Amino acid sequence: MKNNYTRGVMMALGTAVLWGGMSPLAKFIGTQGVSMVSVMCYRAVLVVILMSLYLRYSLGPGWYRIGRSLMRTYVFLGFLTVVMNACGFMVSCFYLTVPQALMLHYTFPLVTMAGSYFITHEKPSKMQIAAGFMIVGGLYVGFMGQEGGMFSVSPAGLLWALASLIGLSGQTLVSRRILMGGATNPLIQLFYVHLFGGAMLIAGKSVLMGWGDLRAIDGAVFALMQYSALGAGLLGFGFMFNALKRIPASLVSLICTLELVFALIITPLVLGLYPTGYELAGCAIIMAAVACATVQKKAVK
């Protein structure tokens, strides 16, 4: 049990590291004239192709057979994961600064902990609840302490960030519910979530936006799109789904807030923008909160 817990923590940490590189890269891609929706469509197609080949090799020809109930769950998860969470977050990065997008996005641990009572029936520990409020405090210090505060936020960016927040909390809770019961394989879930979510995005973009932005893709943008697909998409969500099979959704959500820390480390390298003192202080509080929650839970195990 202890080893299983440790693996879950390390996988959730891997998700945070891989997702941390996505926000500054999304900001850069957006400034080149390429829609974040197009990037997400490409990610979904590539993940589906690679996972179908791997699952055929590892599980045999009948791996894709699932029941209708699980199919409906995957369709719902595809909407939450790909359309609301991933696409919403990447578009919010275009309208907001990288720290703003991350700080709004990562109020989700408290939402996830509240939902745990009703969806997974897992009660977060007192330390996890305290860590959730510490993270909100860190977000307040890092975000509200800056000049302009909430009044400097783009309304469009705020709406996309809210969609991403709801999608991330929803996908975390629903995934934990079906994975903890052994009803599905995390890798099969990864395939179907991107299959259905990607189909929704492709259909929606074809009707509402078109594909004219693809003309702006050059070598540098295409290379960064591979990180979005293989790093943040394939490995990032793969680690997260496997973590949710081993540890509660509340703990996974807390660990994933470390994405903010890794993003602020990577942003100067990609965009040449350095974090402010407020942002560094907020990150320090978040790191302390996650460390306390993880150690406390581990001690109980």
CSV table of C-alpha atoms in Angstrom, one decimal, residues 128-258:
chain,number,residue,atom,x,y,z
A,128,GLN,CA,-5.3,18.3,2.9
A,129,ILE,CA,-8.1,20.8,3.5
A,130,ALA,CA,-5.7,23.1,5.3
A,131,ALA,CA,-3.2,22.7,2.3
A,132,GLY,CA,-6.1,23.7,-0.1
A,133,PHE,CA,-6.7,26.9,1.8
A,134,MET,CA,-2.9,27.6,2.0
A,135,ILE,CA,-2.8,27.2,-1.8
A,136,VAL,CA,-5.6,29.8,-2.2
A,137,GLY,CA,-3.6,32.0,0.1
A,138,GLY,CA,-0.6,31.5,-2.1
A,139,LEU,CA,-2.7,32.4,-5.1
A,140,TYR,CA,-3.9,35.5,-3.4
A,141,VAL,CA,-0.4,36.6,-2.5
A,142,GLY,CA,1.0,35.9,-6.0
A,143,PHE,CA,-2.0,37.2,-8.0
A,144,MET,CA,-3.7,40.0,-6.0
A,145,GLY,CA,-0.5,41.4,-4.8
A,146,GLN,CA,0.4,42.5,-8.3
A,147,GLU,CA,-0.4,45.9,-9.6
A,148,GLY,CA,-4.0,45.9,-11.0
A,149,GLY,CA,-5.0,42.7,-9.2
A,150,MET,CA,-8.3,41.2,-10.4
A,151,PHE,CA,-9.1,44.4,-12.3
A,152,SER,CA,-6.4,43.7,-14.8
A,153,VAL,CA,-7.8,40.3,-15.9
A,154,SER,CA,-9.2,39.9,-19.4
A,155,PRO,CA,-12.9,38.9,-19.2
A,156,ALA,CA,-12.5,36.4,-22.0
A,157,GLY,CA,-9.5,34.9,-20.3
A,158,LEU,CA,-11.4,34.7,-17.1
A,159,LEU,CA,-14.3,32.8,-18.7
A,160,TRP,CA,-11.9,30.3,-20.4
A,161,ALA,CA,-10.0,29.9,-17.1
A,162,LEU,CA,-13.4,29.1,-15.4
A,163,ALA,CA,-14.2,26.5,-18.0
A,164,SER,CA,-10.8,24.9,-17.5
A,165,LEU,CA,-11.3,25.0,-13.7
A,166,ILE,CA,-14.6,23.1,-14.0
A,167,GLY,CA,-13.3,20.7,-16.5
A,168,LEU,CA,-10.2,19.8,-14.4
A,169,SER,CA,-12.1,19.3,-11.2
A,170,GLY,CA,-14.7,17.2,-13.0
A,171,GLN,CA,-12.3,15.1,-14.9
A,172,THR,CA,-10.3,14.4,-11.7
A,173,LEU,CA,-13.3,13.3,-9.7
A,174,VAL,CA,-15.0,11.2,-12.4
A,175,SER,CA,-11.6,9.5,-13.4
A,176,ARG,CA,-11.0,8.7,-9.7
A,177,ARG,CA,-14.4,7.2,-9.4
A,178,ILE,CA,-14.2,4.8,-12.3
A,179,LEU,CA,-10.4,4.0,-11.8
A,180,MET,CA,-10.6,3.2,-8.1
A,181,GLY,CA,-13.3,0.6,-8.8
A,182,GLY,CA,-11.2,-1.1,-11.4
A,183,ALA,CA,-13.8,-0.5,-14.1
A,184,THR,CA,-11.3,0.6,-16.7
A,185,ASN,CA,-7.6,0.7,-17.6
A,186,PRO,CA,-5.9,4.2,-17.4
A,187,LEU,CA,-4.4,3.7,-20.8
A,188,ILE,CA,-7.6,2.7,-22.5
A,189,GLN,CA,-9.2,5.8,-20.8
A,190,LEU,CA,-6.4,8.0,-22.2
A,191,PHE,CA,-7.3,6.7,-25.7
A,192,TYR,CA,-11.0,7.2,-25.5
A,193,VAL,CA,-10.9,10.5,-23.7
A,194,HIS,CA,-8.8,12.0,-26.6
A,195,LEU,CA,-10.9,10.2,-29.2
A,196,PHE,CA,-14.2,11.6,-28.1
A,197,GLY,CA,-12.8,15.0,-26.9
A,198,GLY,CA,-10.8,15.4,-30.1
A,199,ALA,CA,-13.8,14.6,-32.3
A,200,MET,CA,-15.8,17.3,-30.5
A,201,LEU,CA,-13.1,19.9,-30.9
A,202,ILE,CA,-12.5,19.1,-34.6
A,203,ALA,CA,-16.2,19.3,-35.4
A,204,GLY,CA,-16.6,22.5,-33.4
A,205,LYS,CA,-13.6,24.2,-35.0
A,206,SER,CA,-14.6,23.1,-38.5
A,207,VAL,CA,-18.1,24.7,-38.1
A,208,LEU,CA,-17.3,27.8,-36.0
A,209,MET,CA,-13.7,28.8,-36.7
A,210,GLY,CA,-12.3,27.1,-39.8
A,211,TRP,CA,-8.6,26.1,-40.3
A,212,GLY,CA,-7.1,29.2,-41.8
A,213,ASP,CA,-4.7,29.6,-38.8
A,214,LEU,CA,-2.8,26.5,-39.9
A,215,ARG,CA,-1.0,28.7,-42.5
A,216,ALA,CA,0.9,30.3,-39.5
A,217,ILE,CA,2.5,27.1,-38.5
A,218,ASP,CA,6.3,27.1,-39.0
A,219,GLY,CA,9.0,24.8,-37.9
A,220,ALA,CA,9.4,26.3,-34.4
A,221,VAL,CA,5.6,26.2,-33.8
A,222,PHE,CA,5.3,22.6,-35.1
A,223,ALA,CA,8.1,21.5,-32.8
A,224,LEU,CA,6.4,23.0,-29.8
A,225,MET,CA,3.2,21.3,-30.8
A,226,GLN,CA,4.9,18.0,-30.3
A,227,TYR,CA,5.6,18.9,-26.7
A,228,SER,CA,1.9,19.7,-26.2
A,229,ALA,CA,0.9,16.4,-27.7
A,230,LEU,CA,3.6,14.0,-26.4
A,231,GLY,CA,4.6,15.8,-23.1
A,232,ALA,CA,1.5,17.5,-21.7
A,233,GLY,CA,-1.0,15.3,-23.5
A,234,LEU,CA,0.2,11.7,-23.8
A,235,LEU,CA,2.6,11.5,-20.8
A,236,GLY,CA,1.0,14.2,-18.6
A,237,PHE,CA,-2.6,12.8,-18.7
A,238,GLY,CA,-1.2,9.3,-18.7
A,239,PHE,CA,0.6,9.9,-15.4
A,240,MET,CA,-2.5,11.7,-14.0
A,241,PHE,CA,-4.9,8.8,-14.8
A,242,ASN,CA,-2.5,6.3,-13.3
A,243,ALA,CA,-2.0,8.4,-10.2
A,244,LEU,CA,-5.8,8.6,-9.8
A,245,LYS,CA,-5.9,4.8,-9.7
A,246,ARG,CA,-3.6,4.8,-6.7
A,247,ILE,CA,-4.3,7.9,-4.6
A,248,PRO,CA,-7.3,10.1,-3.9
A,249,ALA,CA,-8.4,12.9,-6.2
A,250,SER,CA,-7.9,15.5,-3.5
A,251,LEU,CA,-4.2,14.6,-3.1
A,252,VAL,CA,-3.6,14.5,-6.9
A,253,SER,CA,-5.2,17.9,-7.3
A,254,LEU,CA,-2.9,19.3,-4.5
A,255,ILE,CA,0.2,17.9,-6.1
A,256,CYS,CA,-0.7,19.2,-9.5
A,257,THR,CA,-0.7,22.7,-8.3
A,258,LEU,CA,3.1,22.5,-8.4
